[in-house]
Short mmCIF file of C-alpha atoms and ligand atoms in Angstrom, two decimals:
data_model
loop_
_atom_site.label_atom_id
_atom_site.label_comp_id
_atom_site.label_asym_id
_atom_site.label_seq_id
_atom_site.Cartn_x
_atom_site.Cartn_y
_atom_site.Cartn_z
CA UNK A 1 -102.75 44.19 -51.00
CA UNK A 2 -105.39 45.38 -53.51
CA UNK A 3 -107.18 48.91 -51.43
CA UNK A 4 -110.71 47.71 -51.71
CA UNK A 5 -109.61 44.53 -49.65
CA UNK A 6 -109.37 44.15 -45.62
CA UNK A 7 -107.28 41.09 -45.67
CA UNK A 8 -105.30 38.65 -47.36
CA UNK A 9 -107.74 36.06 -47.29
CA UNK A 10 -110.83 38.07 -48.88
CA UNK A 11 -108.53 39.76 -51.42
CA UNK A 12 -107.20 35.64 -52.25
CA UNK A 13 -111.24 34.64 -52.47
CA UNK A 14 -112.22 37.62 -54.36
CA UNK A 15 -109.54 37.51 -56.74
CA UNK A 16 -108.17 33.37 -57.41
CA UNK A 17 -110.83 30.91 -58.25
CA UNK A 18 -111.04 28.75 -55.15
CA UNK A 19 -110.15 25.38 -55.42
CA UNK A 20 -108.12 25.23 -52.30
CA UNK A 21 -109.43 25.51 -48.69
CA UNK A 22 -106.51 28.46 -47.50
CA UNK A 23 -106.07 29.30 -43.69
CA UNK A 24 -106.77 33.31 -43.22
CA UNK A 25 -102.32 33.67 -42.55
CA UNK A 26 -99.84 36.53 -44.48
CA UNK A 27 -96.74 35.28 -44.18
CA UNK A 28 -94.29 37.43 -44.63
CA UNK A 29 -90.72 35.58 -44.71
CA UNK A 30 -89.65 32.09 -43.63
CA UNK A 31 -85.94 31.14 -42.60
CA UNK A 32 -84.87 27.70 -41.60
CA UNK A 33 -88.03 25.81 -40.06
CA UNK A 34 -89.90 28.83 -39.46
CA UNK A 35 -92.18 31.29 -41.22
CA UNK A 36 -93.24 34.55 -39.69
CA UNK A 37 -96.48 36.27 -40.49
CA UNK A 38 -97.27 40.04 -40.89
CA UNK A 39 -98.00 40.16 -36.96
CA UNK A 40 -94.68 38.89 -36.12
CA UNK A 41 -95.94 35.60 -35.18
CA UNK A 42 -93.76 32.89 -35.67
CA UNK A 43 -95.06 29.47 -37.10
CA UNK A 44 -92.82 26.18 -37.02
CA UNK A 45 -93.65 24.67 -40.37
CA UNK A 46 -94.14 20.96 -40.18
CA UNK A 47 -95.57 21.37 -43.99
CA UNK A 48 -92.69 22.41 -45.64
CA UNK A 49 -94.90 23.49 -48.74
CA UNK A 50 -95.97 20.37 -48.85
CA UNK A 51 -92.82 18.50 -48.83
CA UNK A 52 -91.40 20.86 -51.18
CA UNK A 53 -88.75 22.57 -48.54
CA UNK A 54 -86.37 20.15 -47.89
CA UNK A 55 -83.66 22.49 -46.66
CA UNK A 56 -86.41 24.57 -45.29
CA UNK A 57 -86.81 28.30 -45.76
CA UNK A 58 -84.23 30.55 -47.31
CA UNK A 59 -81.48 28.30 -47.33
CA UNK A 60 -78.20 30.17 -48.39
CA UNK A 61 -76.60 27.45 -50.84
CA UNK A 62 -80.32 27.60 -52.49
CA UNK A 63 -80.77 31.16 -53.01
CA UNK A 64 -76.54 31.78 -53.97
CA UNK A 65 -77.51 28.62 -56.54
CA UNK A 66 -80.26 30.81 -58.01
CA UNK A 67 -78.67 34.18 -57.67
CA UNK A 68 -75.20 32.74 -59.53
CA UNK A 69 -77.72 31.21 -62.54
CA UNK A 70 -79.87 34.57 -62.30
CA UNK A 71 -76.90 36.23 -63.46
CA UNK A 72 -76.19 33.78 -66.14
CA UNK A 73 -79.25 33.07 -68.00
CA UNK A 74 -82.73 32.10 -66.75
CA UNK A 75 -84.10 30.35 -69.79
CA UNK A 76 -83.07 28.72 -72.82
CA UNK A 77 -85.47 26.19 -74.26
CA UNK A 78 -84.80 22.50 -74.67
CA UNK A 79 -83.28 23.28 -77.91
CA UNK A 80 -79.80 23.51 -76.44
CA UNK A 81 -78.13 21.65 -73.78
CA UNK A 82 -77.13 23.58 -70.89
CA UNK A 83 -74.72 23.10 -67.87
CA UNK A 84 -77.48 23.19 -64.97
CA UNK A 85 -79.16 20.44 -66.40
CA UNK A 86 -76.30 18.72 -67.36
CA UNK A 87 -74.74 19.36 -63.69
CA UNK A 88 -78.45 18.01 -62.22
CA UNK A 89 -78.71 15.07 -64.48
CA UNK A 90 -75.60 13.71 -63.46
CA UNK A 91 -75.81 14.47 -59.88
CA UNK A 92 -79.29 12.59 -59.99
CA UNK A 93 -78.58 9.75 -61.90
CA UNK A 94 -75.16 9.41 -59.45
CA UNK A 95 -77.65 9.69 -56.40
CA UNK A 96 -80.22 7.49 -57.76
CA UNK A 97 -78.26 4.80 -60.24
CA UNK A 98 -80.81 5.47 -62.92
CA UNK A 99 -79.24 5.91 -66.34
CA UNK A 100 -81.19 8.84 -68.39
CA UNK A 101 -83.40 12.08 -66.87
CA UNK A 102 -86.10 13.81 -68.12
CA UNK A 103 -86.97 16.98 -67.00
CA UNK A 104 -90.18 18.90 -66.95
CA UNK A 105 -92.20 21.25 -64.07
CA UNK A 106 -93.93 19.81 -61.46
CA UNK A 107 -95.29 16.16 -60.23
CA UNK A 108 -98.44 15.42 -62.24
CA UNK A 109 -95.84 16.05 -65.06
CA UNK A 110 -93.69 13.87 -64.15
CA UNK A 111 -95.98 11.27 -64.01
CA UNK A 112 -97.72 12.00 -67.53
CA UNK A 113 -94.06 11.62 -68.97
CA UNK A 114 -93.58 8.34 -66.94
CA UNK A 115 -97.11 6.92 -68.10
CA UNK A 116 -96.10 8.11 -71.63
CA UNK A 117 -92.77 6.68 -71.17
CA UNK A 118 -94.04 3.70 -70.33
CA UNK A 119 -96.61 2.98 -73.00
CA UNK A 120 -93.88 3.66 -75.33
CA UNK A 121 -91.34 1.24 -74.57
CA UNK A 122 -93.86 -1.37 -75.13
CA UNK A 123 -94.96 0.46 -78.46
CA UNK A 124 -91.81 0.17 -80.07
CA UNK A 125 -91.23 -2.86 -78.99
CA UNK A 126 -94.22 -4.31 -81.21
CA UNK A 127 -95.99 -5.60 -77.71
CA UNK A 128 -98.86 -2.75 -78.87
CA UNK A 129 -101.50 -4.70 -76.48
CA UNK A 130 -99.19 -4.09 -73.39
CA UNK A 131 -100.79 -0.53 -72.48
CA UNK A 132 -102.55 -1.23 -68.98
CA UNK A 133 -101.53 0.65 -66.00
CA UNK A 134 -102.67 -0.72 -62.71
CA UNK A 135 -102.36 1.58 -60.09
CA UNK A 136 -103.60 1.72 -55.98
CA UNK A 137 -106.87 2.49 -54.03
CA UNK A 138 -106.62 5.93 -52.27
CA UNK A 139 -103.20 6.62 -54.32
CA UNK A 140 -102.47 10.26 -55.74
CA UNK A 141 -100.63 10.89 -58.74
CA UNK A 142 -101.56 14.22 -59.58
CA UNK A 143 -104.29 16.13 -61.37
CA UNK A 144 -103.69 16.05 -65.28
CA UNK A 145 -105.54 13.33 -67.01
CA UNK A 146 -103.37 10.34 -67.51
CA UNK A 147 -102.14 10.97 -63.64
CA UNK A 148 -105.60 11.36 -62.34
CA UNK A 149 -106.81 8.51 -64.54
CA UNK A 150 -103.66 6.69 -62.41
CA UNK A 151 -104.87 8.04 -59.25
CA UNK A 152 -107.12 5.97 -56.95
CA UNK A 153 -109.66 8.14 -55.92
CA UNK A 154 -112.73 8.50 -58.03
CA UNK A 155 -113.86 11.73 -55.89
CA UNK A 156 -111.13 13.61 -57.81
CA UNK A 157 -112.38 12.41 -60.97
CA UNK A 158 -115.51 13.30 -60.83
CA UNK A 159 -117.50 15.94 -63.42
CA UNK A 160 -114.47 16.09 -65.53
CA UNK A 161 -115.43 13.35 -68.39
CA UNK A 162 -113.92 10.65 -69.64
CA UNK A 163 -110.56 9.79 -68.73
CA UNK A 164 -107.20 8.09 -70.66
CA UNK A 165 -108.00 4.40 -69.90
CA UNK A 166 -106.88 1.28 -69.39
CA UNK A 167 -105.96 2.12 -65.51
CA UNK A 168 -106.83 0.21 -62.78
CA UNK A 169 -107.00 0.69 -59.04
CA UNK A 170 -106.20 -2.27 -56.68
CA UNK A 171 -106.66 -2.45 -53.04
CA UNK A 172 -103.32 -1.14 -51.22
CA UNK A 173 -100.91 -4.07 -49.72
CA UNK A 174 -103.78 -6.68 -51.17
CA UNK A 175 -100.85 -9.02 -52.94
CA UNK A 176 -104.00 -11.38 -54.53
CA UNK A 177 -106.29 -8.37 -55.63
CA UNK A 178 -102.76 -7.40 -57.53
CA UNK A 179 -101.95 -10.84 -58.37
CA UNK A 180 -105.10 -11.07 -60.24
CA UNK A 181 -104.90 -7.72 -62.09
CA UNK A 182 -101.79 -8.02 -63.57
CA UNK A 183 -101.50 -9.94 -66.75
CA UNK A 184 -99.73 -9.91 -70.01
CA UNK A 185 -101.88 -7.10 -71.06
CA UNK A 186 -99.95 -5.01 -68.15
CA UNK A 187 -97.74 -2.35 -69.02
CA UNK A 188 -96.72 -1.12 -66.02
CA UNK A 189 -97.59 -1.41 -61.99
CA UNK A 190 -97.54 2.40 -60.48
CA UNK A 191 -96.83 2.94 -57.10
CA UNK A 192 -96.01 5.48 -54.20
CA UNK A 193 -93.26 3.73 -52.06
CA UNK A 194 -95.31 5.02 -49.44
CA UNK A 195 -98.80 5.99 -49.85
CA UNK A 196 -98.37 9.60 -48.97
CA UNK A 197 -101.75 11.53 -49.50
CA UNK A 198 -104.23 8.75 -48.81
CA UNK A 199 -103.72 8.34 -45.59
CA UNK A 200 -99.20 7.99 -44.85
CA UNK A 201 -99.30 3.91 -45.46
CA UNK A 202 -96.70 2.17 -46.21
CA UNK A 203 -96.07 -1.10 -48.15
CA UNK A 204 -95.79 -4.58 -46.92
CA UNK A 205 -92.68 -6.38 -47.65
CA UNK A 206 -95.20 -9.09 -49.64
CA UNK A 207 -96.42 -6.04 -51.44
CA UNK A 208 -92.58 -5.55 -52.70
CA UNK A 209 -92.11 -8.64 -52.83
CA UNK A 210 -95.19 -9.43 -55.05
CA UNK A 211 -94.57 -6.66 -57.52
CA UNK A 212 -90.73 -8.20 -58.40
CA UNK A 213 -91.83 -11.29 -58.55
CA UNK A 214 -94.96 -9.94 -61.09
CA UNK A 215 -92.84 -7.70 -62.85
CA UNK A 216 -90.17 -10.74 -63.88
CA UNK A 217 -93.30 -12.87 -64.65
CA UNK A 218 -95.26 -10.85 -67.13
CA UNK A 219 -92.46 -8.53 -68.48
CA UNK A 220 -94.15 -4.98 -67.12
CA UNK A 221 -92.28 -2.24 -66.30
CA UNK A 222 -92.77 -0.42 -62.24
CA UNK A 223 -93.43 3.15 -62.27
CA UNK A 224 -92.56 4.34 -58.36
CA UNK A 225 -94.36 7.95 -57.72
CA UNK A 226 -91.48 9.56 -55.69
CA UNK A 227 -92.92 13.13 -55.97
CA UNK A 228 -93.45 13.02 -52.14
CA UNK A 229 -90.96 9.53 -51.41
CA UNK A 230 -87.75 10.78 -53.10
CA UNK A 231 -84.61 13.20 -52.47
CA UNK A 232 -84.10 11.92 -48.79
CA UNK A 233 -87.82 12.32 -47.15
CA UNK A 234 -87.42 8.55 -46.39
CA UNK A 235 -83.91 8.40 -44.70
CA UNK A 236 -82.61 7.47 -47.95
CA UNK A 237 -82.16 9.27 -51.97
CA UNK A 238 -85.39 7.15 -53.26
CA UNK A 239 -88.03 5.48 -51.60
CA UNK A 240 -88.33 2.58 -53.66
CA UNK A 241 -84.65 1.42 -52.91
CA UNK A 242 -84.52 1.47 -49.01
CA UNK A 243 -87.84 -0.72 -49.77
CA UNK A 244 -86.41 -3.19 -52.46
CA UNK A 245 -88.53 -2.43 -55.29
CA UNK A 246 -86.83 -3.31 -58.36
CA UNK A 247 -88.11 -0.13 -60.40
CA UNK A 248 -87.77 0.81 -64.49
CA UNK A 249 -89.05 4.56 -64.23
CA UNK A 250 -89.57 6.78 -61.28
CA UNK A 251 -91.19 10.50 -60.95
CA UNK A 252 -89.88 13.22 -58.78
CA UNK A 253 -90.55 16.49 -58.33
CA UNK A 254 -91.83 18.59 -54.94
CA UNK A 255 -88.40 19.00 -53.00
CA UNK A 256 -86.42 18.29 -56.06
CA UNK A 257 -86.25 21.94 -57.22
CA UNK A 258 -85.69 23.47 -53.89
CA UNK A 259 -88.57 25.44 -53.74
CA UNK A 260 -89.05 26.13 -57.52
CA UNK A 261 -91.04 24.44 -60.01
CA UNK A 262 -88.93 21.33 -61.16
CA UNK A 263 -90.07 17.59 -62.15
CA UNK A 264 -88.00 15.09 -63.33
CA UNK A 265 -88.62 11.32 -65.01
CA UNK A 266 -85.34 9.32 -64.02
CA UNK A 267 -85.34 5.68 -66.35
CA UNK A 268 -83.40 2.53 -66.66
CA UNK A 269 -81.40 2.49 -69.92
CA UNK A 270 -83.53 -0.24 -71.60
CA UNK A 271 -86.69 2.52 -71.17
CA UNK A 272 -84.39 5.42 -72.35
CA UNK A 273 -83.26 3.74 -75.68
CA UNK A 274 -86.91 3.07 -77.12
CA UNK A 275 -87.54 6.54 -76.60
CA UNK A 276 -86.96 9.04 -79.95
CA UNK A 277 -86.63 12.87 -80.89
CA UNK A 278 -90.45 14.49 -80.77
CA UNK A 279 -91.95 11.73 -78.54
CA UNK A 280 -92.19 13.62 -76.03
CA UNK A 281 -91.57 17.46 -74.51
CA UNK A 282 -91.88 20.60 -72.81
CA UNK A 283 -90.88 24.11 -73.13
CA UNK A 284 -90.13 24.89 -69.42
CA UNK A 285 -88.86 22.10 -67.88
CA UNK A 286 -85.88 21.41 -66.61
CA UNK A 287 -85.68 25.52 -66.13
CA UNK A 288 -82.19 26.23 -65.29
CA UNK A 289 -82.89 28.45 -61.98
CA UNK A 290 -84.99 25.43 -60.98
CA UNK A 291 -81.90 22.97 -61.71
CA UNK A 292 -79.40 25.10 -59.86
CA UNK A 293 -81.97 25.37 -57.18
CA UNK A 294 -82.12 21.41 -57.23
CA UNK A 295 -78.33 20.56 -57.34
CA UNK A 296 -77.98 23.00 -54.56
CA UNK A 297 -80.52 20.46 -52.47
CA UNK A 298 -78.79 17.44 -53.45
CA UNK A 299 -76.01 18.45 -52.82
CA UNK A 300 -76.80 19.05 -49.13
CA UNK A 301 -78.96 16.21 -49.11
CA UNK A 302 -76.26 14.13 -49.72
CA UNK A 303 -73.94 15.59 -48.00
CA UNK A 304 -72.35 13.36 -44.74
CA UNK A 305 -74.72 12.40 -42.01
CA UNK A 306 -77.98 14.36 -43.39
CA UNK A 307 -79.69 11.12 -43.91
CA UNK A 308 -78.56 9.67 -40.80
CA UNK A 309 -80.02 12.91 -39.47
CA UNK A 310 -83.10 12.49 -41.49
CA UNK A 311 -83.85 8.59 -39.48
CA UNK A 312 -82.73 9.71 -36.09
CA UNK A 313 -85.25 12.87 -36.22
CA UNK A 314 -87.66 10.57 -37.81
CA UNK A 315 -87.47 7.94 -34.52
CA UNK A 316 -87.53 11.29 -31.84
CA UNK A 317 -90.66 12.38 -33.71
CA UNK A 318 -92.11 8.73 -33.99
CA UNK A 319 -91.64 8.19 -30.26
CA UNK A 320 -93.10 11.48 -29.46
CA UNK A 321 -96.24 10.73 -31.39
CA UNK A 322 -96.77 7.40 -29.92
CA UNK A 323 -96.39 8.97 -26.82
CA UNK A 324 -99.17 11.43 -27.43
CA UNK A 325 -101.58 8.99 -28.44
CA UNK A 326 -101.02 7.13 -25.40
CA UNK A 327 -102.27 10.35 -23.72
CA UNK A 328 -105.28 11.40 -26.04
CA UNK A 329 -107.92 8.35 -26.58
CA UNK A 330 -108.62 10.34 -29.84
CA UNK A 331 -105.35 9.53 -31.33
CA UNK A 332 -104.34 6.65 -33.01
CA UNK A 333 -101.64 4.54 -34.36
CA UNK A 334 -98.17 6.41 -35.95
CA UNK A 335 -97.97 5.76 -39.89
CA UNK A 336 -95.23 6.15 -41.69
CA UNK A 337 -91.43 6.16 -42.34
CA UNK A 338 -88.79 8.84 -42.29
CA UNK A 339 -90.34 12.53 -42.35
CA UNK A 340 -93.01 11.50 -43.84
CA UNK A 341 -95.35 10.42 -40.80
CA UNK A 342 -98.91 10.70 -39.99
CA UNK A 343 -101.04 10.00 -37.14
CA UNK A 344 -104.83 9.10 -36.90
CA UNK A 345 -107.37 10.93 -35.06
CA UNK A 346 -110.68 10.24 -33.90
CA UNK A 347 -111.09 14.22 -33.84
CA UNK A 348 -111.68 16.44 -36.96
CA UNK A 349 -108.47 16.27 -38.28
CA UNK A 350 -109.09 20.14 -39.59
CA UNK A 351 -109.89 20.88 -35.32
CA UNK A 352 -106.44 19.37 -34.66
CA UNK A 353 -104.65 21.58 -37.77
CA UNK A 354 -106.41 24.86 -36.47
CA UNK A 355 -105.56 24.29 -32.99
CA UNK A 356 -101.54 23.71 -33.73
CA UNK A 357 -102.00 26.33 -36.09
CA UNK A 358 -103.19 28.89 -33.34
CA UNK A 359 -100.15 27.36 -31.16
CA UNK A 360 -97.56 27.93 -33.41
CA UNK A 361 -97.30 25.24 -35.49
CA UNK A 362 -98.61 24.21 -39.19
CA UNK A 363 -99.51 20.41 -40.10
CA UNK A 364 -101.27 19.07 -42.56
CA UNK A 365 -103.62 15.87 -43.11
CA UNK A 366 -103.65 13.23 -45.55
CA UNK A 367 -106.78 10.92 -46.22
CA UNK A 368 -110.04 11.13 -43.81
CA UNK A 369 -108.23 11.10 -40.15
CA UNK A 370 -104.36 11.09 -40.61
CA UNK A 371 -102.68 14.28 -39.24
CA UNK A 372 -99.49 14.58 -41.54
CA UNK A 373 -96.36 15.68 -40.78
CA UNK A 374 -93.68 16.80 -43.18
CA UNK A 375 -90.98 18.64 -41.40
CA UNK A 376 -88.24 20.10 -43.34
CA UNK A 377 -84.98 16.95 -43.70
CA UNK A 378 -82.97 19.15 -41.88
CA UNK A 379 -85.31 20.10 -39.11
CA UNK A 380 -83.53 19.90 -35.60
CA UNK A 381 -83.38 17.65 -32.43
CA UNK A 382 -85.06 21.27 -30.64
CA UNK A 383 -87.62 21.56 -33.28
CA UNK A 384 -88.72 17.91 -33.12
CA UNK A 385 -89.12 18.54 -29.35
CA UNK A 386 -90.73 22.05 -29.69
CA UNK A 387 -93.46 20.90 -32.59
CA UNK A 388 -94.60 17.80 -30.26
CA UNK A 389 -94.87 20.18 -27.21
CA UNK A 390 -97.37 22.53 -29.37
CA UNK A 391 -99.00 19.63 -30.13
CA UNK A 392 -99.47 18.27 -26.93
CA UNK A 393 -100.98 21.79 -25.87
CA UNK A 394 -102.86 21.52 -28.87
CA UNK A 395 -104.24 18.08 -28.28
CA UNK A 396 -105.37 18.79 -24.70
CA UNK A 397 -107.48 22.02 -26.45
CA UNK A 398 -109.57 20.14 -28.58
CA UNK A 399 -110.32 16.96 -26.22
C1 PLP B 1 -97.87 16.06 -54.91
C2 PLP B 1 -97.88 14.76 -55.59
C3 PLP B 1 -98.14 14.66 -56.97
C4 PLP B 1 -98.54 15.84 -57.80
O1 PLP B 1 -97.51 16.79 -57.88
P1 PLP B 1 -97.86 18.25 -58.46
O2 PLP B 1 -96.52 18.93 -58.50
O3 PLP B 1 -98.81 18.87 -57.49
O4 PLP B 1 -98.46 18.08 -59.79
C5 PLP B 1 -98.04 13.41 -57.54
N1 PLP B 1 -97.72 12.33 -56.83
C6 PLP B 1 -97.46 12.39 -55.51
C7 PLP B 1 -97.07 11.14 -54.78
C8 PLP B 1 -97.54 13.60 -54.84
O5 PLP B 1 -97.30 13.65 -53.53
#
């Protein structure tokens, strides 16, 4: 820590421009479910980074992935093909039964190279007027233009100028508001398979339903944002397939890099083969630490049982919630599928955060009142049990 600084959190104000609201923690190491902070106080982490720890913290086949490349080489450019991508892509595209990856460094990136993708397939196709992106109310996409311009919540937007157009936002689950905005002007309908950061909602089998029937009818290609959905958070490899969604392009990124920076663009073949030397790029992505890091996770993901594992936790943590909010008036109905889940709250959803936070465990919200929970996929039967006992003890603190 800098001298002139008393604690983490001043030295993190003083010194990084602050655009995020941080809790005043040093964590020191993490293994498994669990960080630890300079204290010795252990936290059980129900974040995961944000969905990006899938395995959790530490995990051995992770770190001997990126100590084996580390040795190797740690960058290369896109110039030549490599073996970790090459392992990844075909691990991926096995997983997923998409034909053709793209690689690049984080979510919003994902989905700029997806929107891009998009646009182009029409483009070369001579159907220049198909450029129009319509997109969901309260959805996030990320924070670079094109993907904010997709994103459905104009708070994010605003001060920063004019944005890529031709997007537009349609109520979530409303099949006639969607009905009505697609046309043959529509390039593609974007989507999370479940609506992660605006508030853990999922879609309506019409919604599905609605979108193939739309996407046959008018020829536009379905972009499914899996940066939060995909690599098992749902019980299954993608989101959009345990729903039915009959999908042309989707984005990943988050868990898919086990920890380090990694986004990928996975596309049908007829996408892949209007798309040319040049079009599009990136100097970093597809980093070959990051692709190690992210066959590693695969591989485990994938591995027998884990997603079996992945539902049955999900039902011992959905039960446990319902059970709490038949105990605290202030809570609300469960949201949510897999280990992705949420719960509302009548409370300050920040009050309920700092009080599991004191207790020993770290959550995190999504939209207005939804507590979210994002345990790591291979988070234990114990764990499940021990983060809904801190939250009980938490819950009876704030009421
Ligand atoms: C996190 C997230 C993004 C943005 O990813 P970054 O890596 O932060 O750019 C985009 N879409 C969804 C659904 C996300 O959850």
């Amino acid at each position: 820590m800098a001298q002139s600084f008393t604690n983490f959190k001043d030295a993190d104000s003083q010194l990084l421009a602050s655009l995020y609201g941080k809790a005043d923690l040093n964590f020191v190491s993490g293994k498994g479910s669990y960080l630890e902070d300079a204290s010795g106080k252990r936290y059980l982490d129900f974040v995961s980074g944000i969905a990006v720890n899938a395995l959790g913290h530490c995990h051995p086949s992770i770190q001997k992935a990126i100590a084996e490349q580390a040795e190797k080489f740690m960058h290369i450019s896109n110039l030549y093909p490599n073996k970790p991508q090459i392992d990844f892509a075909e691990k991926l595209l096995a997983a997923s039964g998409f034909d053709k990856a793209f690689f690049c460094n984080s979510g919003t990136e994902a989905n700029e190279g997806a929107i891009k993708f998009a646009r182009k397939y029409f483009n070369r196709k001579g159907l220049i007027e198909k450029q129009r992106i319509v997109t969901f109310v309260n959805s996030f996409h990320g924070r670079t233009f094109a993907a904010l311009s997709a994103t459905g919540q104009p708070a994010l937007r605003e001060g920063f100028g004019p944005m890529p157009g031709e997007f537009e936002h349609v109520v979530w689950n409303d099949t006639n508001a969607l009905c009505k905005a697609v046309n043959e002007s529509t390039c593609a309908i974007m989507l999370e398979p479940l609506a992660a950061e605006g508030g853990v909602m999922t879609i309506s089998e019409e919604m599905v339903k609605t979108i193939n029937e739309l996407r046959e009818k008018f020829n536009c290609l379905v972009i499914a944002d899996e940066v939060q959905t995909g690599v098992g958070r749902l019980g299954t490899f993608l989101g959009s397939s345990k729903y039915g969604l009959n999908v042309d392009i989707v984005s990943l990124a988050k868990a898919v890099g086990g920890g380090l920076p990694l986004g990928v663009v996975l596309m049908r073949s007829h996408v892949a083969e209007m798309l040319k030397p040049g079009d599009h790029g990136t100097t970093f992505g597809g980093n070959p630490l990051a692709c190690a890091a992210g066959l590693a996770v695969v591989n485990e993901v994938l591995s027998s049982g884990f997603l079996e594992s992945v539902l049955e936790r999900s039902e011992e943590l959905k039960a446990g919630l319902a059970k709490l909010a038949e105990k605290y008036s202030f809570l609300g109905n469960v949201h949510g599928d897999g280990l992705l889940l949420g719960i509302e709250t009548e409370k300050p959803v920040a009050e309920l955060i700092a009080s599991a936070r004191e207790n020993g465990l770290l959550v995190h919200r999504a939209g207005a009142n939804v507590l979210r929970l994002l345990p790591p996929l291979n988070v234990s039967k114990e764990e499940v049990k021990e983060a809904l006992s801190i939250l009980d003890k938490s819950c009876s603190l704030v009421s």
